[in-house]
Amino acid sequence: MIATHAAVSRFRSFIVSSPTARKNSSHVRLAPKRPSIAPKFSLDIKHIREHPDLYTQTCVDRNYLAQKDNPQRIIHLFNAWKQSQVDSRDVRRQSNNIHLQLGRLQRKEADDLGGSTFEEQDELLLQAEALQPTLTRISEAEADINDEIQSLAAELPNLTSQETPIGKEARVIGYINEQPAELNTQFNH
């Protein structure tokens, strides 16, 4: 079997289309994306994972009861993402080896026109095309997990300052500008 222009273009389209597979996928998003002019926020997912009790208590203190389980759900989703990374390691390694072999064959083909390289190249292209749906499915699943983690973290309230009074009774810490009249007479010398 001799490699044709179609086989080489299949290889090129495989390389070009793999990074954009997520953009061209037809899966439906549950939540709309943030507008490009909206303020960007930076979420410290690692801090949430390391201190879930702090975030849970903050949710309870600030009456965000629907979100109080979000830190534990984030930890669960992160563990699922991590397990997916471990499970897909062999498939990714196999795909990377195929890409390396294809690159070597193309360099070899440029140096000399050996007939066996075309057959090997076609075989490698078929292997790469067989792996592509699996890699796309894995990437989409991991991206969905990351999107879910980001949306759960975005729902959490900001951490409460240590100086913020907890409870229903307010305590005056200090005044800005003029003090009320009843306190003014107390502090006059």
GROMACS .gro file of C-alpha atoms in nm:
model
  189
    1MET     CA    1   0.000   0.000   0.000
    2ILE     CA    2   0.151   0.332  -0.108
    3ALA     CA    3   0.085   0.651   0.083
    4THR     CA    4  -0.098   0.905  -0.120
    5HIS     CA    5  -0.154   1.272  -0.081
    6ALA     CA    6  -0.481   1.185   0.096
    7ALA     CA    7  -0.295   0.988   0.364
    8VAL     CA    8  -0.059   1.278   0.430
    9SER     CA    9  -0.348   1.524   0.444
   10ARG     CA   10  -0.529   1.288   0.684
   11PHE     CA   11  -0.221   1.305   0.906
   12ARG     CA   12  -0.215   1.684   0.888
   13SER     CA   13  -0.586   1.712   0.965
   14PHE     CA   14  -0.539   1.473   1.258
   15ILE     CA   15  -0.265   1.691   1.403
   16VAL     CA   16  -0.450   2.016   1.339
   17SER     CA   17  -0.791   1.898   1.457
   18SER     CA   18  -0.688   1.734   1.782
   19PRO     CA   19  -0.632   2.057   1.985
   20THR     CA   20  -0.958   2.201   1.856
   21ALA     CA   21  -1.164   1.888   1.914
   22ARG     CA   22  -1.316   2.040   2.227
   23LYS     CA   23  -1.416   2.362   2.050
   24ASN     CA   24  -1.583   2.170   1.769
   25SER     CA   25  -1.753   1.915   1.992
   26SER     CA   26  -2.129   1.906   2.002
   27HIS     CA   27  -2.180   1.861   2.376
   28VAL     CA   28  -2.426   2.096   2.543
   29ARG     CA   29  -2.319   2.326   2.824
   30LEU     CA   30  -2.546   2.346   3.124
   31ALA     CA   31  -2.463   2.704   3.217
   32PRO     CA   32  -2.402   2.993   2.977
   33LYS     CA   33  -2.048   3.120   2.947
   34ARG     CA   34  -1.955   3.444   3.116
   35PRO     CA   35  -1.957   3.746   2.883
   36SER     CA   36  -1.613   3.861   2.776
   37ILE     CA   37  -1.663   4.201   2.939
   38ALA     CA   38  -1.758   4.053   3.278
   39PRO     CA   39  -1.505   4.088   3.557
   40LYS     CA   40  -1.265   3.796   3.568
   41PHE     CA   41  -1.225   3.621   3.897
   42SER     CA   42  -0.947   3.396   4.011
   43LEU     CA   43  -1.053   3.099   4.220
   44ASP     CA   44  -0.806   2.918   4.442
   45ILE     CA   45  -0.935   2.564   4.393
   46LYS     CA   46  -0.636   2.417   4.576
   47HIS     CA   47  -0.714   2.625   4.887
   48ILE     CA   48  -1.077   2.509   4.875
   49ARG     CA   49  -0.961   2.146   4.850
   50GLU     CA   50  -0.714   2.188   5.137
   51HIS     CA   51  -0.958   2.371   5.370
   52PRO     CA   52  -1.310   2.241   5.296
   53ASP     CA   53  -1.427   2.287   5.656
   54LEU     CA   54  -1.340   2.658   5.646
   55TYR     CA   55  -1.546   2.710   5.330
   56THR     CA   56  -1.833   2.501   5.463
   57GLN     CA   57  -1.840   2.705   5.785
   58THR     CA   58  -1.828   3.029   5.585
   59CYS     CA   59  -2.131   2.912   5.387
   60VAL     CA   60  -2.320   2.835   5.708
   61ASP     CA   61  -2.218   3.166   5.873
   62ARG     CA   62  -2.323   3.371   5.572
   63ASN     CA   63  -2.645   3.174   5.515
   64TYR     CA   64  -2.539   3.010   5.186
   65LEU     CA   65  -2.689   2.678   5.293
   66ALA     CA   66  -2.738   2.549   4.937
   67GLN     CA   67  -2.363   2.584   4.875
   68LYS     CA   68  -2.235   2.433   5.199
   69ASP     CA   69  -2.166   2.095   5.029
   70ASN     CA   70  -1.974   2.251   4.739
   71PRO     CA   71  -1.626   2.206   4.895
   72GLN     CA   72  -1.684   1.833   4.940
   73ARG     CA   73  -1.823   1.804   4.587
   74ILE     CA   74  -1.515   1.988   4.456
   75ILE     CA   75  -1.291   1.737   4.634
   76HIS     CA   76  -1.491   1.447   4.491
   77LEU     CA   77  -1.476   1.591   4.137
   78PHE     CA   78  -1.103   1.660   4.169
   79ASN     CA   79  -1.043   1.299   4.272
   80ALA     CA   80  -1.247   1.183   3.971
   81TRP     CA   81  -1.039   1.410   3.743
   82LYS     CA   82  -0.717   1.279   3.895
   83GLN     CA   83  -0.829   0.918   3.847
   84SER     CA   84  -0.919   0.997   3.486
   85GLN     CA   85  -0.567   1.133   3.435
   86VAL     CA   86  -0.417   0.811   3.575
   87ASP     CA   87  -0.651   0.587   3.374
   88SER     CA   88  -0.583   0.769   3.046
   89ARG     CA   89  -0.206   0.779   3.087
   90ASP     CA   90  -0.150   0.469   2.870
   91VAL     CA   91  -0.373   0.598   2.588
   92ARG     CA   92  -0.198   0.936   2.589
   93ARG     CA   93   0.144   0.772   2.598
   94GLN     CA   94   0.047   0.551   2.303
   95SER     CA   95  -0.078   0.854   2.109
   96ASN     CA   96   0.244   1.045   2.181
   97ASN     CA   97   0.454   0.749   2.064
   98ILE     CA   98   0.256   0.731   1.739
   99HIS     CA   99   0.313   1.104   1.679
  100LEU     CA  100   0.687   1.062   1.744
  101GLN     CA  101   0.707   0.767   1.505
  102LEU     CA  102   0.516   0.960   1.238
  103GLY     CA  103   0.757   1.251   1.274
  104ARG     CA  104   1.055   1.018   1.239
  105LEU     CA  105   0.903   0.856   0.933
  106GLN     CA  106   0.841   1.193   0.771
  107ARG     CA  107   1.201   1.298   0.833
  108LYS     CA  108   1.321   0.964   0.699
  109GLU     CA  109   1.094   1.007   0.396
  110ALA     CA  110   1.246   1.347   0.327
  111ASP     CA  111   1.598   1.199   0.337
  112ASP     CA  112   1.530   0.901   0.112
  113LEU     CA  113   1.228   0.767  -0.068
  114GLY     CA  114   1.194   0.421   0.088
  115GLY     CA  115   0.872   0.233   0.004
  116SER     CA  116   0.832   0.082   0.349
  117THR     CA  117   0.790   0.419   0.517
  118PHE     CA  118   0.462   0.481   0.332
  119GLU     CA  119   0.317   0.153   0.455
  120GLU     CA  120   0.436   0.219   0.809
  121GLN     CA  121   0.298   0.572   0.792
  122ASP     CA  122  -0.044   0.447   0.679
  123GLU     CA  123  -0.049   0.191   0.959
  124LEU     CA  124   0.044   0.457   1.217
  125LEU     CA  125  -0.221   0.692   1.081
  126LEU     CA  126  -0.485   0.422   1.119
  127GLN     CA  127  -0.373   0.362   1.478
  128ALA     CA  128  -0.384   0.736   1.550
  129GLU     CA  129  -0.732   0.766   1.399
  130ALA     CA  130  -0.848   0.474   1.614
  131LEU     CA  131  -0.719   0.647   1.929
  132GLN     CA  132  -0.865   0.989   1.844
  133PRO     CA  133  -1.227   0.922   1.958
  134THR     CA  134  -1.101   0.785   2.290
  135LEU     CA  135  -0.874   1.084   2.347
  136THR     CA  136  -1.151   1.325   2.253
  137ARG     CA  137  -1.393   1.155   2.490
  138ILE     CA  138  -1.137   1.166   2.773
  139SER     CA  139  -1.056   1.533   2.708
  140GLU     CA  140  -1.423   1.630   2.701
  141ALA     CA  141  -1.494   1.442   3.024
  142GLU     CA  142  -1.200   1.610   3.199
  143ALA     CA  143  -1.303   1.951   3.066
  144ASP     CA  144  -1.658   1.894   3.192
  145ILE     CA  145  -1.522   1.803   3.535
  146ASN     CA  146  -1.307   2.120   3.539
  147ASP     CA  147  -1.604   2.332   3.432
  148GLU     CA  148  -1.813   2.183   3.712
  149ILE     CA  149  -1.537   2.248   3.966
  150GLN     CA  150  -1.507   2.609   3.851
  151SER     CA  151  -1.882   2.668   3.869
  152LEU     CA  152  -1.907   2.513   4.217
  153ALA     CA  153  -1.617   2.726   4.339
  154ALA     CA  154  -1.772   3.040   4.187
  155GLU     CA  155  -2.090   2.980   4.389
  156LEU     CA  156  -1.901   2.988   4.720
  157PRO     CA  157  -1.906   3.314   4.918
  158ASN     CA  158  -1.587   3.501   4.996
  159LEU     CA  159  -1.415   3.404   5.318
  160THR     CA  160  -1.525   3.607   5.618
  161SER     CA  161  -1.267   3.822   5.793
  162GLN     CA  162  -1.159   3.725   6.144
  163GLU     CA  163  -1.268   4.072   6.260
  164THR     CA  164  -1.623   4.035   6.129
  165PRO     CA  165  -1.861   3.985   6.422
  166ILE     CA  166  -2.048   3.655   6.418
  167GLY     CA  167  -2.398   3.639   6.554
  168LYS     CA  168  -2.698   3.868   6.565
  169GLU     CA  169  -2.572   4.128   6.810
  170ALA     CA  170  -2.377   4.413   6.654
  171ARG     CA  171  -2.072   4.554   6.829
  172VAL     CA  172  -1.932   4.899   6.747
  173ILE     CA  173  -1.564   4.879   6.665
  174GLY     CA  174  -1.509   5.244   6.587
  175TYR     CA  175  -1.644   5.553   6.415
  176ILE     CA  176  -1.537   5.733   6.104
  177ASN     CA  177  -1.568   6.114   6.115
  178GLU     CA  178  -1.792   6.251   6.394
  179GLN     CA  179  -1.913   6.043   6.685
  180PRO     CA  180  -2.281   6.045   6.784
  181ALA     CA  181  -2.381   6.323   7.029
  182GLU     CA  182  -2.434   6.097   7.333
  183LEU     CA  183  -2.082   5.959   7.301
  184ASN     CA  184  -1.927   6.301   7.234
  185THR     CA  185  -2.010   6.430   7.584
  186GLN     CA  186  -1.866   6.121   7.742
  187PHE     CA  187  -1.518   6.169   7.592
  188ASN     CA  188  -1.486   6.551   7.629
  189HIS     CA  189  -1.228   6.663   7.883
   0.00000   0.00000   0.00000
